CSV table of C-alpha atoms in Angstrom, one decimal:
chain,number,residue,atom,x,y,z
A,14,MET,CA,85.7,91.9,145.4
A,15,ASP,CA,84.5,90.0,148.0
A,16,THR,CA,87.4,87.0,148.2
A,17,THR,CA,90.9,86.4,148.3
A,18,ASP,CA,93.6,84.8,146.4
A,19,GLU,CA,93.3,81.6,148.6
A,20,TRP,CA,89.9,81.2,147.6
A,21,ILE,CA,90.3,81.7,143.4
A,22,ARG,CA,93.4,79.2,143.5
A,23,GLN,CA,91.8,76.3,145.7
A,24,ARG,CA,88.9,76.5,143.1
A,25,SER,CA,90.0,77.0,139.7
A,26,GLY,CA,93.9,76.9,140.5
A,27,ILE,CA,94.0,80.3,138.9
A,28,VAL,CA,96.9,82.2,139.7
A,29,GLU,CA,97.1,84.9,137.5
A,30,ARG,CA,94.9,86.7,134.0
A,31,ARG,CA,96.7,89.0,131.7
A,32,TYR,CA,94.2,91.7,130.5
A,33,VAL,CA,95.2,93.6,127.0
A,34,ASP,CA,95.8,97.0,127.0
A,35,PRO,CA,93.1,99.5,125.9
A,36,GLY,CA,91.9,99.7,122.0
A,37,VAL,CA,93.3,95.8,122.0
A,38,THR,CA,90.7,94.1,120.3
A,39,THR,CA,90.3,90.1,119.8
A,40,SER,CA,91.7,89.6,116.1
A,41,ASP,CA,94.3,91.5,116.9
A,42,LEU,CA,95.6,88.9,119.5
A,43,ALA,CA,94.5,86.7,117.3
A,44,LEU,CA,96.5,88.0,114.3
A,45,ALA,CA,99.7,87.8,116.6
A,46,ALA,CA,99.4,84.5,117.4
A,47,THR,CA,98.5,83.4,113.3
A,48,GLN,CA,102.0,85.1,113.1
A,49,ASN,CA,104.0,83.5,115.6
A,50,ALA,CA,102.5,79.7,114.1
A,51,LEU,CA,103.0,80.7,110.4
A,52,ALA,CA,105.9,81.6,111.5
A,53,LYS,CA,107.2,78.1,113.2
A,54,ALA,CA,105.7,76.2,110.1
A,55,SER,CA,107.3,78.6,107.3
A,56,TRP,CA,103.8,78.9,106.2
A,57,GLN,CA,102.8,82.6,104.7
A,58,ALA,CA,99.4,83.9,105.2
A,59,THR,CA,98.8,83.5,101.3
A,60,ASP,CA,98.7,79.3,102.4
A,61,LEU,CA,96.1,79.1,103.8
A,62,ASP,CA,92.7,77.8,102.7
A,63,TYR,CA,90.3,78.4,105.1
A,64,ILE,CA,89.9,80.2,108.4
A,65,VAL,CA,88.0,79.3,111.8
A,66,VAL,CA,87.9,81.4,114.9
A,67,ALA,CA,86.6,79.9,118.2
A,68,SER,CA,85.5,83.0,120.1
A,69,GLN,CA,82.4,84.3,122.3
A,70,SER,CA,84.0,87.6,122.7
A,71,PRO,CA,83.8,89.5,119.1
A,72,GLU,CA,84.8,93.2,119.0
A,73,HIS,CA,81.5,93.5,117.5
A,74,PHE,CA,78.0,91.7,117.1
A,75,PHE,CA,78.9,91.0,113.4
A,76,PRO,CA,80.8,90.2,111.3
A,77,GLY,CA,82.8,88.0,113.1
A,78,VAL,CA,86.5,87.4,114.6
A,79,ALA,CA,87.5,85.6,111.4
A,80,SER,CA,86.8,88.2,109.2
A,81,PHE,CA,88.7,91.1,111.1
A,82,LEU,CA,91.2,88.6,111.2
A,83,HIS,CA,90.7,87.6,107.5
A,84,ARG,CA,91.4,91.3,106.4
A,85,LYS,CA,94.6,92.0,109.1
A,86,LEU,CA,96.0,88.9,107.4
A,87,GLY,CA,96.1,90.5,103.6
A,88,LEU,CA,93.8,88.2,102.4
A,89,ASP,CA,91.8,88.3,99.2
A,90,THR,CA,88.5,85.7,99.1
A,91,THR,CA,89.7,83.3,101.7
A,92,PRO,CA,86.5,81.5,103.4
A,93,ALA,CA,86.6,82.7,107.0
A,94,MET,CA,84.3,81.7,110.1
A,95,ASP,CA,83.6,81.9,113.4
A,96,VAL,CA,82.3,79.6,115.9
A,97,ARG,CA,80.4,80.5,119.1
A,98,CYS,CA,80.5,77.7,121.8
A,99,GLN,CA,81.5,79.9,124.7
A,100,CYS,CA,84.1,77.4,126.4
A,101,THR,CA,84.5,74.6,124.7
A,102,GLY,CA,84.1,76.6,121.0
A,103,PHE,CA,88.4,75.7,120.4
A,104,ILE,CA,87.5,72.1,120.5
A,105,TYR,CA,85.0,72.7,117.9
A,106,ALA,CA,86.5,74.8,116.1
A,107,LEU,CA,89.3,71.6,116.1
A,108,GLN,CA,86.9,69.4,114.7
A,109,MET,CA,85.8,71.9,112.5
A,110,GLY,CA,89.4,72.1,111.0
A,111,HIS,CA,89.8,68.6,111.2
A,112,LEU,CA,87.1,67.4,108.9
A,113,LEU,CA,87.8,70.2,106.6
A,114,VAL,CA,91.0,69.2,105.8
A,115,ALA,CA,90.2,64.8,106.6
A,116,GLY,CA,87.3,65.9,103.4
A,117,GLY,CA,90.0,66.3,101.4
A,118,GLN,CA,89.1,69.7,100.0
A,119,TYR,CA,91.2,72.2,101.9
A,120,ASP,CA,95.3,71.3,102.6
A,121,ARG,CA,95.8,73.6,105.3
A,122,VAL,CA,93.4,75.0,107.4
A,123,LEU,CA,94.0,77.7,110.2
A,124,VAL,CA,92.3,77.1,113.9
A,125,ALA,CA,92.4,79.8,116.3
A,126,GLY,CA,90.4,80.2,119.8
A,127,ALA,CA,90.7,84.2,120.6
A,128,GLU,CA,89.5,86.0,123.5
A,129,VAL,CA,88.8,89.5,125.0
A,130,HIS,CA,87.0,89.3,127.9
A,131,SER,CA,88.4,92.0,130.0
A,132,ASN,CA,86.3,94.6,128.8
A,133,GLY,CA,83.3,92.7,129.3
A,134,ILE,CA,83.3,91.6,132.7
A,135,ASP,CA,81.7,92.7,136.0
A,136,PHE,CA,84.7,93.7,138.3
A,137,SER,CA,82.2,94.5,141.1
A,138,PRO,CA,81.2,92.1,143.9
A,139,ARG,CA,78.0,90.9,142.1
A,140,GLY,CA,80.5,89.9,138.8
A,141,ARG,CA,83.0,87.7,141.3
A,142,ASP,CA,81.9,83.9,140.4
A,143,THR,CA,83.3,84.8,136.6
A,144,GLY,CA,85.2,88.1,137.0
A,145,VAL,CA,88.2,85.6,138.8
A,146,LEU,CA,87.8,83.0,135.9
A,147,PHE,CA,88.0,85.4,132.4
A,148,GLY,CA,91.2,86.7,131.2
A,149,ASP,CA,92.4,88.1,127.2
A,150,GLY,CA,94.5,85.8,125.1
A,151,ALA,CA,94.7,83.9,122.3
A,152,GLY,CA,96.4,80.5,120.4
A,153,VAL,CA,96.5,78.7,117.1
A,154,VAL,CA,96.9,75.5,114.9
A,155,LEU,CA,97.8,75.3,111.8
A,156,LEU,CA,95.6,71.6,110.2
A,157,GLU,CA,97.4,70.0,107.0
A,158,PRO,CA,96.8,66.5,105.8
A,159,SER,CA,99.5,63.3,106.9
A,160,ASP,CA,100.3,60.2,106.3
A,161,ASP,CA,101.5,59.5,109.5
A,162,ASP,CA,99.5,57.5,112.1
A,163,GLU,CA,101.2,58.7,114.5
A,164,ARG,CA,100.8,62.2,114.5
A,165,GLY,CA,98.0,64.5,114.5
A,166,ILE,CA,94.1,64.3,115.8
A,167,LEU,CA,93.2,60.6,116.8
A,168,SER,CA,89.3,61.6,117.6
A,169,ILE,CA,87.3,64.2,118.9
A,170,HIS,CA,84.4,63.7,121.2
A,171,LEU,CA,81.6,66.2,121.7
A,172,HIS,CA,78.5,66.8,123.8
A,173,ALA,CA,76.1,69.5,124.4
A,174,GLN,CA,73.3,70.2,127.3
A,175,GLY,CA,71.0,72.9,126.2
A,176,GLU,CA,69.1,72.3,129.0
A,177,PHE,CA,71.3,74.2,131.0
A,178,ALA,CA,72.3,77.7,128.4
A,179,GLU,CA,71.6,80.0,131.4
A,180,LYS,CA,73.7,78.2,134.0
A,181,LEU,CA,76.9,80.2,132.2
A,182,TRP,CA,75.6,83.0,129.8
A,183,MET,CA,74.7,86.3,129.1
A,184,ASP,CA,71.8,87.8,128.4
A,185,ALA,CA,71.5,90.9,126.8
A,186,PRO,CA,72.5,92.5,124.3
A,187,GLY,CA,70.1,90.0,122.3
A,188,LEU,CA,67.6,90.1,119.7
A,189,ALA,CA,65.3,88.4,122.5
A,190,HIS,CA,64.3,91.5,123.5
A,191,LYS,CA,64.0,94.8,121.8
A,192,PRO,CA,65.7,97.0,121.4
A,193,ILE,CA,68.2,94.7,122.4
A,194,ILE,CA,69.4,96.3,125.3
A,195,ASP,CA,68.6,99.6,127.1
A,196,ALA,CA,69.1,101.2,129.9
A,197,ALA,CA,67.1,98.7,132.6
A,198,MET,CA,69.1,95.8,131.8
A,199,LEU,CA,72.7,98.2,132.0
A,200,ALA,CA,71.0,98.7,135.8
A,201,GLU,CA,71.0,95.5,136.0
A,202,GLY,CA,73.6,94.1,134.7
A,203,ARG,CA,72.5,92.4,132.1
A,204,GLN,CA,75.2,92.7,129.9
A,205,PHE,CA,77.4,91.1,132.3
A,206,PRO,CA,78.2,87.7,132.3
A,207,LYS,CA,76.2,85.2,134.7
A,208,MET,CA,77.8,82.0,135.9
A,209,ASP,CA,75.9,79.4,138.4
A,210,GLY,CA,79.1,78.7,139.8
A,211,ARG,CA,78.2,75.7,142.0
A,212,PHE,CA,76.4,73.9,139.0
A,213,VAL,CA,78.4,74.5,136.3
A,214,PHE,CA,81.5,73.1,138.6
A,215,LYS,CA,79.8,70.2,139.7
A,216,ASN,CA,78.5,69.2,136.2
A,217,ALA,CA,82.5,69.7,134.7
A,218,VAL,CA,83.6,67.0,137.1
A,219,THR,CA,81.6,64.7,136.5
A,220,ARG,CA,81.2,65.5,133.0
A,221,MET,CA,85.5,65.8,131.7
A,222,PRO,CA,86.0,62.7,133.5
A,223,GLU,CA,83.4,61.1,131.5
A,224,ALA,CA,84.7,62.4,128.0
A,225,ILE,CA,87.9,61.3,128.9
A,226,ALA,CA,86.8,57.8,129.4
A,227,GLU,CA,85.1,58.0,126.3
A,228,ALA,CA,88.3,59.4,124.0
A,229,LEU,CA,90.4,56.9,125.8
A,230,ALA,CA,88.2,53.6,125.1
A,231,PHE,CA,87.6,55.1,121.2
A,232,ASN,CA,91.2,55.2,121.0
């Protein structure tokens, strides 16, 4: 790409990115992270009451990553759902898991964030804004009720600005199009993520401190 290691580090802080081996899917990464988390908690997969997976890189259009993770865990009818909120997905999923436990209906909830971006990144100069940022990985937390007020989730504060949806998006494939993708779209690279990097950066460095201050003030 038309970039340098110095440029990437200076603007993003990123030193390296990891990519999956061929054939490894998003749910494979989620499974490995889940198995690690279950082992540390001394839980079995059958102890889980609910699964929430945040991902913007599902291995298929549908069903979601949670369905494939569910199958790989050998579960029967445990509820499983995906959250599609892109970069903020894990925080949205964490809030969902927190509410499920706090509501008293579920005792043990798995919340995962898993991505395999490398299969869908434009590694040409055209994709520089996103190609240097996105990698592959997964993380899992396990939630359960606690009587200890000094531990756990104190609060979660979420916001959205749909007016800027196209500032970081992937146009196709999508059901706004008929067909959902065609040769012309592929040639134009519309199947790759697109980002207005300058706008996203300026918005992020404004909004993140606001969200941090909001959380601190609330607590």
